[in-house]
């Protein structure tokens, strides 16, 4: 555990998301879109579907936009990104959207 998150890597990614306005707004809108696209009519299952979808989108985005670095530093960055709990971050953003909408 690190500052209430499953690990440091998850905490630091979410910290940067929350503290960078345009990035925060992007993921806030993505959470809203994921929730609206979720097909399940049961509220809890709809939330789970939205979280899964957003987590996959986040993971793909950060892996695809990571700078191409070779050597030890590239290996360390890849390792750190593998440790991020994308589901945990996505759940926070989807739940924030649901709270605002309720």
mmCIF file of C-alpha atoms in Angstrom:
data_model
loop_
_atom_site.group_PDB
_atom_site.id
_atom_site.type_symbol
_atom_site.label_atom_id
_atom_site.label_comp_id
_atom_site.label_asym_id
_atom_site.label_seq_id
_atom_site.Cartn_x
_atom_site.Cartn_y
_atom_site.Cartn_z
ATOM 1 C CA UNK A 1 0.000 0.000 0.000
ATOM 2 C CA UNK A 2 1.127 3.540 -0.740
ATOM 3 C CA UNK A 3 -0.941 6.592 0.263
ATOM 4 C CA UNK A 4 -4.143 4.551 0.039
ATOM 5 C CA UNK A 5 -3.288 2.997 -3.342
ATOM 6 C CA UNK A 6 -2.162 -0.542 -4.077
ATOM 7 C CA UNK A 7 1.385 0.648 -4.891
ATOM 8 C CA UNK A 8 3.558 3.678 -5.643
ATOM 9 C CA UNK A 9 3.223 3.335 -9.413
ATOM 10 C CA UNK A 10 -0.570 3.487 -9.258
ATOM 11 C CA UNK A 11 -0.486 6.429 -6.861
ATOM 12 C CA UNK A 12 1.936 8.471 -8.977
ATOM 13 C CA UNK A 13 0.042 7.920 -12.250
ATOM 14 C CA UNK A 14 -3.227 8.972 -10.638
ATOM 15 C CA UNK A 15 -1.482 11.939 -8.995
ATOM 16 C CA UNK A 16 -0.315 13.171 -12.395
ATOM 17 C CA UNK A 17 -3.772 12.630 -13.862
ATOM 18 C CA UNK A 18 -5.440 14.579 -11.064
ATOM 19 C CA UNK A 19 -2.880 17.402 -11.076
ATOM 20 C CA UNK A 20 -2.751 18.026 -14.833
ATOM 21 C CA UNK A 21 -5.964 19.796 -15.822
ATOM 22 C CA UNK A 22 -6.195 18.783 -19.482
ATOM 23 C CA UNK A 23 -5.293 15.165 -18.636
ATOM 24 C CA UNK A 24 -7.817 15.096 -15.782
ATOM 25 C CA UNK A 25 -10.543 16.478 -18.064
ATOM 26 C CA UNK A 26 -9.680 13.939 -20.753
ATOM 27 C CA UNK A 27 -10.043 10.978 -18.365
ATOM 28 C CA UNK A 28 -13.121 12.484 -16.730
ATOM 29 C CA UNK A 29 -14.786 12.650 -20.161
ATOM 30 C CA UNK A 30 -13.547 9.144 -20.968
ATOM 31 C CA UNK A 31 -15.065 7.812 -17.720
ATOM 32 C CA UNK A 32 -18.377 9.435 -18.613
ATOM 33 C CA UNK A 33 -18.265 7.923 -22.103
ATOM 34 C CA UNK A 34 -17.338 4.466 -20.788
ATOM 35 C CA UNK A 35 -20.247 4.552 -18.356
ATOM 36 C CA UNK A 36 -22.712 5.707 -20.988
ATOM 37 C CA UNK A 37 -21.561 2.995 -23.406
ATOM 38 C CA UNK A 38 -21.790 0.219 -20.806
ATOM 39 C CA UNK A 39 -24.656 -2.030 -21.863
ATOM 40 C CA UNK A 40 -25.628 -3.712 -18.628
ATOM 41 C CA UNK A 41 -28.752 -2.243 -17.053
ATOM 42 C CA UNK A 42 -27.864 -3.361 -13.522
ATOM 43 C CA UNK A 43 -26.160 -0.358 -11.891
ATOM 44 C CA UNK A 44 -23.305 -2.324 -10.288
ATOM 45 C CA UNK A 45 -22.613 -4.399 -13.410
ATOM 46 C CA UNK A 46 -22.769 -1.281 -15.573
ATOM 47 C CA UNK A 47 -20.171 0.350 -13.333
ATOM 48 C CA UNK A 48 -17.930 -2.741 -13.525
ATOM 49 C CA UNK A 49 -18.195 -2.792 -17.318
ATOM 50 C CA UNK A 50 -17.313 0.911 -17.497
ATOM 51 C CA UNK A 51 -14.351 0.440 -15.145
ATOM 52 C CA UNK A 52 -13.005 -2.445 -17.220
ATOM 53 C CA UNK A 53 -13.361 -0.472 -20.446
ATOM 54 C CA UNK A 54 -11.728 2.654 -19.025
ATOM 55 C CA UNK A 55 -8.883 0.657 -17.446
ATOM 56 C CA UNK A 56 -8.067 -0.930 -20.810
ATOM 57 C CA UNK A 57 -8.197 2.469 -22.519
ATOM 58 C CA UNK A 58 -5.868 4.000 -19.911
ATOM 59 C CA UNK A 59 -3.404 1.127 -20.058
ATOM 60 C CA UNK A 60 -3.270 1.224 -23.857
ATOM 61 C CA UNK A 61 -2.911 5.003 -23.928
ATOM 62 C CA UNK A 62 0.010 5.134 -21.507
ATOM 63 C CA UNK A 63 1.802 2.185 -23.098
ATOM 64 C CA UNK A 64 1.376 3.604 -26.607
ATOM 65 C CA UNK A 65 2.447 7.148 -25.706
ATOM 66 C CA UNK A 66 5.426 6.179 -23.554
ATOM 67 C CA UNK A 67 8.625 7.594 -25.052
ATOM 68 C CA UNK A 68 10.771 4.996 -26.785
ATOM 69 C CA UNK A 69 13.806 4.676 -24.540
ATOM 70 C CA UNK A 70 16.289 1.844 -24.837
ATOM 71 C CA UNK A 71 18.555 0.378 -22.225
ATOM 72 C CA UNK A 72 18.158 0.316 -18.493
ATOM 73 C CA UNK A 73 15.905 3.391 -18.344
ATOM 74 C CA UNK A 74 13.480 1.980 -20.888
ATOM 75 C CA UNK A 75 13.369 -1.306 -19.012
ATOM 76 C CA UNK A 76 12.668 0.523 -15.753
ATOM 77 C CA UNK A 77 9.856 2.569 -17.323
ATOM 78 C CA UNK A 78 8.287 -0.559 -18.808
ATOM 79 C CA UNK A 79 8.529 -2.302 -15.461
ATOM 80 C CA UNK A 80 6.916 0.616 -13.629
ATOM 81 C CA UNK A 81 4.018 0.804 -16.104
ATOM 82 C CA UNK A 82 3.433 -2.939 -15.694
ATOM 83 C CA UNK A 83 2.924 -2.366 -11.966
ATOM 84 C CA UNK A 84 0.208 0.279 -12.376
ATOM 85 C CA UNK A 85 -3.198 -0.958 -11.249
ATOM 86 C CA UNK A 86 -5.227 0.529 -14.100
ATOM 87 C CA UNK A 87 -8.450 -0.968 -12.739
ATOM 88 C CA UNK A 88 -7.967 0.917 -9.471
ATOM 89 C CA UNK A 89 -7.462 4.251 -11.243
ATOM 90 C CA UNK A 90 -10.367 3.659 -13.632
ATOM 91 C CA UNK A 91 -12.658 2.741 -10.742
ATOM 92 C CA UNK A 92 -11.888 6.052 -9.023
ATOM 93 C CA UNK A 93 -12.745 8.030 -12.154
ATOM 94 C CA UNK A 94 -15.933 6.099 -12.954
ATOM 95 C CA UNK A 95 -17.131 6.363 -9.355
ATOM 96 C CA UNK A 96 -16.422 10.112 -9.388
ATOM 97 C CA UNK A 97 -18.583 10.427 -12.500
ATOM 98 C CA UNK A 98 -21.400 8.396 -10.909
ATOM 99 C CA UNK A 99 -21.300 10.555 -7.752
ATOM 100 C CA UNK A 100 -21.583 13.755 -9.788
ATOM 101 C CA UNK A 101 -24.448 12.347 -11.852
ATOM 102 C CA UNK A 102 -26.395 11.032 -8.840
#
